[in-house]
Amino acid sequence: MAPAAVLSDNMPQISNDPALPLVSLGPLLDPNSPATLSTAQSLISALTSSGFLYLTDSPIPPSLLSRVYSLSAKFFDRPFDEKDALAWTTPRANRGYTGMGREKVSLGLSKEEVAQERGGQGEDQKESFEIGRDDEDGQPNQWPEGDTEFKEVMLEFFERCKRLHAVVMRGIALGLKLDPDFFAGYVRQGDNTLRLLHYPSVPATAFENGRVRAGLHSDYGSITFLFQDSRGGLQVEREGGRFVDVTPIEGTIVMNAGDLLSRWSNGLIQSTRHRVVEPPLKTAKEGDGRYPPRYSVAYFCNPDFDRTIDALPVTWEGSKEGKKWDPINKARLLRAIQIQGFDQTMKDYPAFRDGLFFEQELDLELSLTKRKVNCRNSGPPKMVEATL
């Protein structure tokens, strides 16, 4: 079996760098297990030390995941016009297809910074398809016409990930010495996002000048489940700017904490920055000098949109620093992050009139969280100005 995490070939080798932890879901799925509490404590230890871990003993059937991968590859193999007919439209919906060259994840805090990154690194080398809960009023998912299997499988997978989200949040509650059901009222609706990702085959020259498949960022929700194929390429940032390869391990789920969970825990839990680069050179290049494609599936978990998040007293009471952040409505935070900087086409968007894009609070969020800026362009790839 491959090691849980190995240092990249192009960075200094440090022998005492710890591997990403592995935590079994088994005891968390069985509340009567004598190992439930110790497993919950291991979960918190992993989240507070590195923010990234592997989950083993997943309740999601491998056969279902295999179908998700197969149907995802089939979808991305469609002609561009068919995919673009299902194009991602608005931040509020956050559903649909995003083509190559239309997104740049970045840590830049201004349009100029993002434009500079685009000029140096280029756009992210990927395309994606987002699916939300299927019963949200006024925000329907976009489904390929006539492909009932795609819809049925993706909705089943969405629901199973939603249940797993509840299980993990129960484990986090136990690990923090809260009532096991503390988070239950925050995850009833399932305001989450299932994201299918395709990193197409590209020539080796595509990664010149520091270009990557997905730029350095942190996730802005609570937790993320990542299902990755055997290609590799995901890297986690360590102290000092070093990166650790998150080596694919068959049968595991990579899980990481997002900015919102870090804020919820008053900074106790780490929201770790990560990126996707070309796979290790020793296995990446094919005979024709191209890098093979990479497929992954991400499930971004969030509290329900109508809930307000406040730092848990157990994480700050009695500490010298005290509570670091005021309460924040989850929807306001995510909408502000998603909407910020959408230019002319977004000026009449209702969120602006509703006060979601208010500069003072957004600046506060930018300064207090290490989060990704999701930069999406509209129109043909590489034909419009960079937007933040």
PDB file of C-alpha atoms in Angstrom, residues 119-347:
ATOM      1  CA  GLY A 119      -1.113  35.994 -16.614  1.00  0.00           C
ATOM      2  CA  GLY A 120       1.517  33.911 -14.857  1.00  0.00           C
ATOM      3  CA  GLN A 121      -0.223  30.631 -14.081  1.00  0.00           C
ATOM      4  CA  GLY A 122      -3.053  30.776 -16.570  1.00  0.00           C
ATOM      5  CA  GLU A 123      -6.552  29.516 -15.873  1.00  0.00           C
ATOM      6  CA  ASP A 124      -7.097  26.316 -13.948  1.00  0.00           C
ATOM      7  CA  GLN A 125      -6.689  23.260 -16.168  1.00  0.00           C
ATOM      8  CA  LYS A 126     -10.079  21.739 -15.443  1.00  0.00           C
ATOM      9  CA  GLU A 127     -13.810  21.639 -16.170  1.00  0.00           C
ATOM     10  CA  SER A 128     -16.558  20.873 -13.666  1.00  0.00           C
ATOM     11  CA  PHE A 129     -20.239  20.177 -13.133  1.00  0.00           C
ATOM     12  CA  GLU A 130     -22.065  21.185  -9.951  1.00  0.00           C
ATOM     13  CA  ILE A 131     -25.143  19.598  -8.411  1.00  0.00           C
ATOM     14  CA  GLY A 132     -27.048  20.915  -5.392  1.00  0.00           C
ATOM     15  CA  ARG A 133     -29.927  19.491  -3.404  1.00  0.00           C
ATOM     16  CA  ASP A 134     -32.753  18.759  -5.783  1.00  0.00           C
ATOM     17  CA  ASP A 135     -35.583  20.256  -3.718  1.00  0.00           C
ATOM     18  CA  GLU A 136     -34.399  23.842  -3.272  1.00  0.00           C
ATOM     19  CA  ASP A 137     -37.149  26.214  -4.385  1.00  0.00           C
ATOM     20  CA  GLY A 138     -36.239  28.281  -7.418  1.00  0.00           C
ATOM     21  CA  GLN A 139     -32.804  26.663  -7.864  1.00  0.00           C
ATOM     22  CA  PRO A 140     -33.262  23.538  -9.975  1.00  0.00           C
ATOM     23  CA  ASN A 141     -30.378  21.333 -10.918  1.00  0.00           C
ATOM     24  CA  GLN A 142     -29.450  21.145 -14.572  1.00  0.00           C
ATOM     25  CA  TRP A 143     -29.571  17.627 -15.959  1.00  0.00           C
ATOM     26  CA  PRO A 144     -28.461  16.256 -19.339  1.00  0.00           C
ATOM     27  CA  GLU A 145     -31.595  15.799 -21.385  1.00  0.00           C
ATOM     28  CA  GLY A 146     -32.772  12.200 -21.587  1.00  0.00           C
ATOM     29  CA  ASP A 147     -30.031  10.831 -19.320  1.00  0.00           C
ATOM     30  CA  THR A 148     -32.099   9.505 -16.431  1.00  0.00           C
ATOM     31  CA  GLU A 149     -29.301   7.258 -15.188  1.00  0.00           C
ATOM     32  CA  PHE A 150     -26.990  10.247 -14.667  1.00  0.00           C
ATOM     33  CA  LYS A 151     -29.608  12.037 -12.585  1.00  0.00           C
ATOM     34  CA  GLU A 152     -30.585   8.993 -10.514  1.00  0.00           C
ATOM     35  CA  VAL A 153     -27.015   7.997  -9.710  1.00  0.00           C
ATOM     36  CA  MET A 154     -25.862  11.511  -8.842  1.00  0.00           C
ATOM     37  CA  LEU A 155     -28.839  12.132  -6.565  1.00  0.00           C
ATOM     38  CA  GLU A 156     -28.262   8.812  -4.788  1.00  0.00           C
ATOM     39  CA  PHE A 157     -24.609   9.682  -4.307  1.00  0.00           C
ATOM     40  CA  PHE A 158     -25.538  13.185  -3.104  1.00  0.00           C
ATOM     41  CA  GLU A 159     -27.893  11.705  -0.500  1.00  0.00           C
ATOM     42  CA  ARG A 160     -25.331   9.196   0.759  1.00  0.00           C
ATOM     43  CA  CYS A 161     -22.723  11.931   1.131  1.00  0.00           C
ATOM     44  CA  LYS A 162     -25.286  14.037   2.973  1.00  0.00           C
ATOM     45  CA  ARG A 163     -25.780  11.210   5.476  1.00  0.00           C
ATOM     46  CA  LEU A 164     -22.031  10.821   5.843  1.00  0.00           C
ATOM     47  CA  HIS A 165     -21.779  14.546   6.533  1.00  0.00           C
ATOM     48  CA  ALA A 166     -24.171  14.105   9.465  1.00  0.00           C
ATOM     49  CA  VAL A 167     -22.128  11.161  10.775  1.00  0.00           C
ATOM     50  CA  VAL A 168     -18.874  13.096  10.667  1.00  0.00           C
ATOM     51  CA  MET A 169     -20.412  16.162  12.319  1.00  0.00           C
ATOM     52  CA  ARG A 170     -21.653  13.889  15.092  1.00  0.00           C
ATOM     53  CA  GLY A 171     -18.080  12.678  15.498  1.00  0.00           C
ATOM     54  CA  ILE A 172     -16.812  16.259  15.620  1.00  0.00           C
ATOM     55  CA  ALA A 173     -19.371  17.054  18.314  1.00  0.00           C
ATOM     56  CA  LEU A 174     -18.249  14.080  20.400  1.00  0.00           C
ATOM     57  CA  GLY A 175     -14.605  14.991  19.933  1.00  0.00           C
ATOM     58  CA  LEU A 176     -15.307  18.526  21.145  1.00  0.00           C
ATOM     59  CA  LYS A 177     -17.213  17.169  24.184  1.00  0.00           C
ATOM     60  CA  LEU A 178     -20.523  18.503  22.914  1.00  0.00           C
ATOM     61  CA  ASP A 179     -23.853  16.721  22.819  1.00  0.00           C
ATOM     62  CA  PRO A 180     -23.545  14.154  19.987  1.00  0.00           C
ATOM     63  CA  ASP A 181     -26.567  15.685  18.267  1.00  0.00           C
ATOM     64  CA  PHE A 182     -25.373  19.282  18.585  1.00  0.00           C
ATOM     65  CA  PHE A 183     -24.887  19.747  14.842  1.00  0.00           C
ATOM     66  CA  ALA A 184     -27.974  17.783  13.768  1.00  0.00           C
ATOM     67  CA  GLY A 185     -30.091  20.908  13.463  1.00  0.00           C
ATOM     68  CA  TYR A 186     -27.490  22.509  11.215  1.00  0.00           C
ATOM     69  CA  VAL A 187     -27.370  19.792   8.551  1.00  0.00           C
ATOM     70  CA  ARG A 188     -31.011  18.815   7.973  1.00  0.00           C
ATOM     71  CA  GLN A 189     -31.569  20.421   4.564  1.00  0.00           C
ATOM     72  CA  GLY A 190     -28.322  19.415   2.930  1.00  0.00           C
ATOM     73  CA  ASP A 191     -27.321  22.772   1.419  1.00  0.00           C
ATOM     74  CA  ASN A 192     -24.245  21.101  -0.018  1.00  0.00           C
ATOM     75  CA  THR A 193     -22.634  20.875  -3.445  1.00  0.00           C
ATOM     76  CA  LEU A 194     -21.585  17.787  -5.382  1.00  0.00           C
ATOM     77  CA  ARG A 195     -18.893  18.707  -7.862  1.00  0.00           C
ATOM     78  CA  LEU A 196     -17.685  16.459 -10.672  1.00  0.00           C
ATOM     79  CA  LEU A 197     -14.202  17.418 -11.845  1.00  0.00           C
ATOM     80  CA  HIS A 198     -12.291  16.580 -15.003  1.00  0.00           C
ATOM     81  CA  TYR A 199      -8.695  17.613 -15.535  1.00  0.00           C
ATOM     82  CA  PRO A 200      -8.195  16.828 -19.233  1.00  0.00           C
ATOM     83  CA  SER A 201      -5.123  15.290 -20.775  1.00  0.00           C
ATOM     84  CA  VAL A 202      -2.674  18.088 -21.553  1.00  0.00           C
ATOM     85  CA  PRO A 203       0.819  18.351 -23.077  1.00  0.00           C
ATOM     86  CA  ALA A 204       3.743  18.532 -20.679  1.00  0.00           C
ATOM     87  CA  THR A 205       4.261  22.163 -21.713  1.00  0.00           C
ATOM     88  CA  ALA A 206       0.913  23.047 -20.097  1.00  0.00           C
ATOM     89  CA  PHE A 207       2.611  23.188 -16.708  1.00  0.00           C
ATOM     90  CA  GLU A 208       5.446  25.491 -17.626  1.00  0.00           C
ATOM     91  CA  ASN A 209       5.858  28.809 -15.776  1.00  0.00           C
ATOM     92  CA  GLY A 210       4.374  27.396 -12.590  1.00  0.00           C
ATOM     93  CA  ARG A 211       0.978  26.563 -14.041  1.00  0.00           C
ATOM     94  CA  VAL A 212      -1.197  24.146 -12.072  1.00  0.00           C
ATOM     95  CA  ARG A 213      -4.408  22.209 -12.542  1.00  0.00           C
ATOM     96  CA  ALA A 214      -6.091  24.113  -9.692  1.00  0.00           C
ATOM     97  CA  GLY A 215      -4.598  27.060  -7.830  1.00  0.00           C
ATOM     98  CA  LEU A 216      -3.744  27.277  -4.154  1.00  0.00           C
ATOM     99  CA  HIS A 217      -6.853  27.814  -2.040  1.00  0.00           C
ATOM    100  CA  SER A 218      -8.787  26.771   1.031  1.00  0.00           C
ATOM    101  CA  ASP A 219     -12.399  25.615   0.951  1.00  0.00           C
ATOM    102  CA  TYR A 220     -14.924  28.066   2.349  1.00  0.00           C
ATOM    103  CA  GLY A 221     -17.517  25.615   3.731  1.00  0.00           C
ATOM    104  CA  SER A 222     -17.397  23.370   6.782  1.00  0.00           C
ATOM    105  CA  ILE A 223     -15.930  20.089   5.495  1.00  0.00           C
ATOM    106  CA  THR A 224     -15.165  18.572   2.095  1.00  0.00           C
ATOM    107  CA  PHE A 225     -15.169  14.930   1.027  1.00  0.00           C
ATOM    108  CA  LEU A 226     -12.879  14.229  -1.910  1.00  0.00           C
ATOM    109  CA  PHE A 227     -12.993  11.044  -3.948  1.00  0.00           C
ATOM    110  CA  GLN A 228      -9.945  10.903  -6.226  1.00  0.00           C
ATOM    111  CA  ASP A 229      -8.829   8.515  -8.922  1.00  0.00           C
ATOM    112  CA  SER A 230      -5.384   6.912  -9.014  1.00  0.00           C
ATOM    113  CA  ARG A 231      -3.736   9.792 -10.905  1.00  0.00           C
ATOM    114  CA  GLY A 232      -2.746  11.911  -7.908  1.00  0.00           C
ATOM    115  CA  GLY A 233      -1.848  15.594  -7.998  1.00  0.00           C
ATOM    116  CA  LEU A 234      -3.558  16.930  -4.865  1.00  0.00           C
ATOM    117  CA  GLN A 235      -1.108  18.675  -2.559  1.00  0.00           C
ATOM    118  CA  VAL A 236      -1.521  20.090   0.948  1.00  0.00           C
ATOM    119  CA  GLU A 237       0.502  23.072   2.104  1.00  0.00           C
ATOM    120  CA  ARG A 238       2.664  22.686   5.189  1.00  0.00           C
ATOM    121  CA  GLU A 239       4.427  25.319   7.277  1.00  0.00           C
ATOM    122  CA  GLY A 240       7.137  27.136   5.409  1.00  0.00           C
ATOM    123  CA  GLY A 241       5.408  26.783   2.050  1.00  0.00           C
ATOM    124  CA  ARG A 242       6.224  23.094   1.587  1.00  0.00           C
ATOM    125  CA  PHE A 243       3.674  20.819  -0.068  1.00  0.00           C
ATOM    126  CA  VAL A 244       2.758  17.229   0.709  1.00  0.00           C
ATOM    127  CA  ASP A 245       1.315  14.917  -1.961  1.00  0.00           C
ATOM    128  CA  VAL A 246      -2.009  13.415  -0.918  1.00  0.00           C
ATOM    129  CA  THR A 247      -1.324  10.012  -2.414  1.00  0.00           C
ATOM    130  CA  PRO A 248      -4.501   8.215  -3.550  1.00  0.00           C
ATOM    131  CA  ILE A 249      -5.291   5.248  -1.295  1.00  0.00           C
ATOM    132  CA  GLU A 250      -7.913   2.880  -2.644  1.00  0.00           C
ATOM    133  CA  GLY A 251     -11.092   2.713  -0.585  1.00  0.00           C
ATOM    134  CA  THR A 252     -10.491   5.958   1.304  1.00  0.00           C
ATOM    135  CA  ILE A 253     -12.088   9.391   1.242  1.00  0.00           C
ATOM    136  CA  VAL A 254      -9.899  12.456   1.648  1.00  0.00           C
ATOM    137  CA  MET A 255     -11.534  14.878   4.053  1.00  0.00           C
ATOM    138  CA  ASN A 256     -10.550  18.436   4.897  1.00  0.00           C
ATOM    139  CA  ALA A 257     -11.928  21.248   7.003  1.00  0.00           C
ATOM    140  CA  GLY A 258     -13.051  24.516   5.446  1.00  0.00           C
ATOM    141  CA  ASP A 259     -12.961  28.118   6.593  1.00  0.00           C
ATOM    142  CA  LEU A 260     -16.435  28.042   8.074  1.00  0.00           C
ATOM    143  CA  LEU A 261     -15.648  25.113  10.392  1.00  0.00           C
ATOM    144  CA  SER A 262     -12.424  26.839  11.401  1.00  0.00           C
ATOM    145  CA  ARG A 263     -14.414  29.947  12.283  1.00  0.00           C
ATOM    146  CA  TRP A 264     -17.035  27.833  14.066  1.00  0.00           C
ATOM    147  CA  SER A 265     -14.272  26.346  16.240  1.00  0.00           C
ATOM    148  CA  ASN A 266     -12.691  29.772  16.882  1.00  0.00           C
ATOM    149  CA  GLY A 267      -9.661  28.763  14.814  1.00  0.00           C
ATOM    150  CA  LEU A 268      -9.025  25.518  16.690  1.00  0.00           C
ATOM    151  CA  ILE A 269      -9.690  23.438  13.572  1.00  0.00           C
ATOM    152  CA  GLN A 270      -7.357  24.098  10.656  1.00  0.00           C
ATOM    153  CA  SER A 271      -8.599  25.119   7.205  1.00  0.00           C
ATOM    154  CA  THR A 272      -5.536  24.092   5.231  1.00  0.00           C
ATOM    155  CA  ARG A 273      -4.614  25.468   1.840  1.00  0.00           C
ATOM    156  CA  HIS A 274      -4.204  23.017  -1.018  1.00  0.00           C
ATOM    157  CA  ARG A 275      -3.796  22.833  -4.780  1.00  0.00           C
ATOM    158  CA  VAL A 276      -3.801  20.373  -7.670  1.00  0.00           C
ATOM    159  CA  VAL A 277      -0.648  20.073  -9.749  1.00  0.00           C
ATOM    160  CA  GLU A 278       0.567  17.683 -12.421  1.00  0.00           C
ATOM    161  CA  PRO A 279       0.998  14.123 -11.073  1.00  0.00           C
ATOM    162  CA  PRO A 280       4.499  13.063 -10.014  1.00  0.00           C
ATOM    163  CA  LEU A 281       6.783  12.978 -13.033  1.00  0.00           C
ATOM    164  CA  LYS A 282       7.824   9.371 -12.535  1.00  0.00           C
ATOM    165  CA  THR A 283       4.312   8.221 -13.491  1.00  0.00           C
ATOM    166  CA  ALA A 284       2.724  11.173 -15.262  1.00  0.00           C
ATOM    167  CA  LYS A 285       3.964  11.286 -18.836  1.00  0.00           C
ATOM    168  CA  GLU A 286       2.510   9.021 -21.466  1.00  0.00           C
ATOM    169  CA  GLY A 287       4.319   7.913 -24.601  1.00  0.00           C
ATOM    170  CA  ASP A 288       3.138  10.922 -26.583  1.00  0.00           C
ATOM    171  CA  GLY A 289       4.512  13.399 -24.047  1.00  0.00           C
ATOM    172  CA  ARG A 290       1.118  14.236 -22.565  1.00  0.00           C
ATOM    173  CA  TYR A 291      -0.175  14.071 -19.027  1.00  0.00           C
ATOM    174  CA  PRO A 292      -3.159  11.708 -18.680  1.00  0.00           C
ATOM    175  CA  PRO A 293      -6.543  13.033 -17.539  1.00  0.00           C
ATOM    176  CA  ARG A 294      -7.519  13.160 -13.876  1.00  0.00           C
ATOM    177  CA  TYR A 295     -11.023  12.708 -12.472  1.00  0.00           C
ATOM    178  CA  SER A 296     -12.218  13.498  -8.983  1.00  0.00           C
ATOM    179  CA  VAL A 297     -15.475  14.055  -7.160  1.00  0.00           C
ATOM    180  CA  ALA A 298     -15.803  16.635  -4.394  1.00  0.00           C
ATOM    181  CA  TYR A 299     -18.699  16.956  -1.983  1.00  0.00           C
ATOM    182  CA  PHE A 300     -18.688  20.337  -0.239  1.00  0.00           C
ATOM    183  CA  CYS A 301     -20.577  20.249   3.077  1.00  0.00           C
ATOM    184  CA  ASN A 302     -22.103  23.294   4.710  1.00  0.00           C
ATOM    185  CA  PRO A 303     -24.514  24.200   7.479  1.00  0.00           C
ATOM    186  CA  ASP A 304     -28.025  24.900   6.251  1.00  0.00           C
ATOM    187  CA  PHE A 305     -28.395  28.299   4.629  1.00  0.00           C
ATOM    188  CA  ASP A 306     -30.789  29.609   7.264  1.00  0.00           C
ATOM    189  CA  ARG A 307     -28.456  28.971  10.200  1.00  0.00           C
ATOM    190  CA  THR A 308     -26.170  31.460  11.924  1.00  0.00           C
ATOM    191  CA  ILE A 309     -22.723  30.251  12.937  1.00  0.00           C
ATOM    192  CA  ASP A 310     -21.103  31.410  16.171  1.00  0.00           C
ATOM    193  CA  ALA A 311     -17.821  30.282  17.697  1.00  0.00           C
ATOM    194  CA  LEU A 312     -18.455  27.319  19.985  1.00  0.00           C
ATOM    195  CA  PRO A 313     -17.940  28.364  23.616  1.00  0.00           C
ATOM    196  CA  VAL A 314     -16.059  25.129  24.331  1.00  0.00           C
ATOM    197  CA  THR A 315     -13.349  26.299  21.906  1.00  0.00           C
ATOM    198  CA  TRP A 316     -12.716  29.711  23.483  1.00  0.00           C
ATOM    199  CA  GLU A 317     -14.109  30.037  27.015  1.00  0.00           C
ATOM    200  CA  GLY A 318     -11.285  30.447  29.496  1.00  0.00           C
ATOM    201  CA  SER A 319      -8.716  31.218  26.798  1.00  0.00           C
ATOM    202  CA  LYS A 320      -6.590  34.371  26.785  1.00  0.00           C
ATOM    203  CA  GLU A 321      -7.619  35.263  23.216  1.00  0.00           C
ATOM    204  CA  GLY A 322     -11.344  34.861  23.816  1.00  0.00           C
ATOM    205  CA  LYS A 323     -13.811  34.695  20.953  1.00  0.00           C
ATOM    206  CA  LYS A 324     -12.199  35.848  17.710  1.00  0.00           C
ATOM    207  CA  TRP A 325     -15.236  36.371  15.484  1.00  0.00           C
ATOM    208  CA  ASP A 326     -18.779  37.631  15.694  1.00  0.00           C
ATOM    209  CA  PRO A 327     -21.648  35.391  14.569  1.00  0.00           C
ATOM    210  CA  ILE A 328     -22.112  35.098  10.812  1.00  0.00           C
ATOM    211  CA  ASN A 329     -25.032  33.861   8.778  1.00  0.00           C
ATOM    212  CA  LYS A 330     -23.774  31.039   6.619  1.00  0.00           C
ATOM    213  CA  ALA A 331     -25.702  32.175   3.567  1.00  0.00           C
ATOM    214  CA  ARG A 332     -24.416  35.764   3.852  1.00  0.00           C
ATOM    215  CA  LEU A 333     -20.818  34.617   4.072  1.00  0.00           C
ATOM    216  CA  LEU A 334     -20.963  32.130   1.209  1.00  0.00           C
ATOM    217  CA  ARG A 335     -22.955  34.417  -1.034  1.00  0.00           C
ATOM    218  CA  ALA A 336     -20.558  37.309  -0.412  1.00  0.00           C
ATOM    219  CA  ILE A 337     -17.608  35.069  -1.236  1.00  0.00           C
ATOM    220  CA  GLN A 338     -19.247  33.666  -4.361  1.00  0.00           C
ATOM    221  CA  ILE A 339     -20.649  36.948  -5.629  1.00  0.00           C
ATOM    222  CA  GLN A 340     -17.783  39.341  -4.967  1.00  0.00           C
ATOM    223  CA  GLY A 341     -16.463  41.101  -8.015  1.00  0.00           C
ATOM    224  CA  PHE A 342     -18.872  39.755 -10.610  1.00  0.00           C
ATOM    225  CA  ASP A 343     -18.741  42.726 -12.916  1.00  0.00           C
ATOM    226  CA  GLN A 344     -21.239  44.244 -15.327  1.00  0.00           C
ATOM    227  CA  THR A 345     -23.409  41.152 -15.697  1.00  0.00           C
ATOM    228  CA  MET A 346     -23.945  40.976 -11.928  1.00  0.00           C
ATOM    229  CA  LYS A 347     -24.679  44.608 -11.046  1.00  0.00           C
TER     230      LYS A 347
END
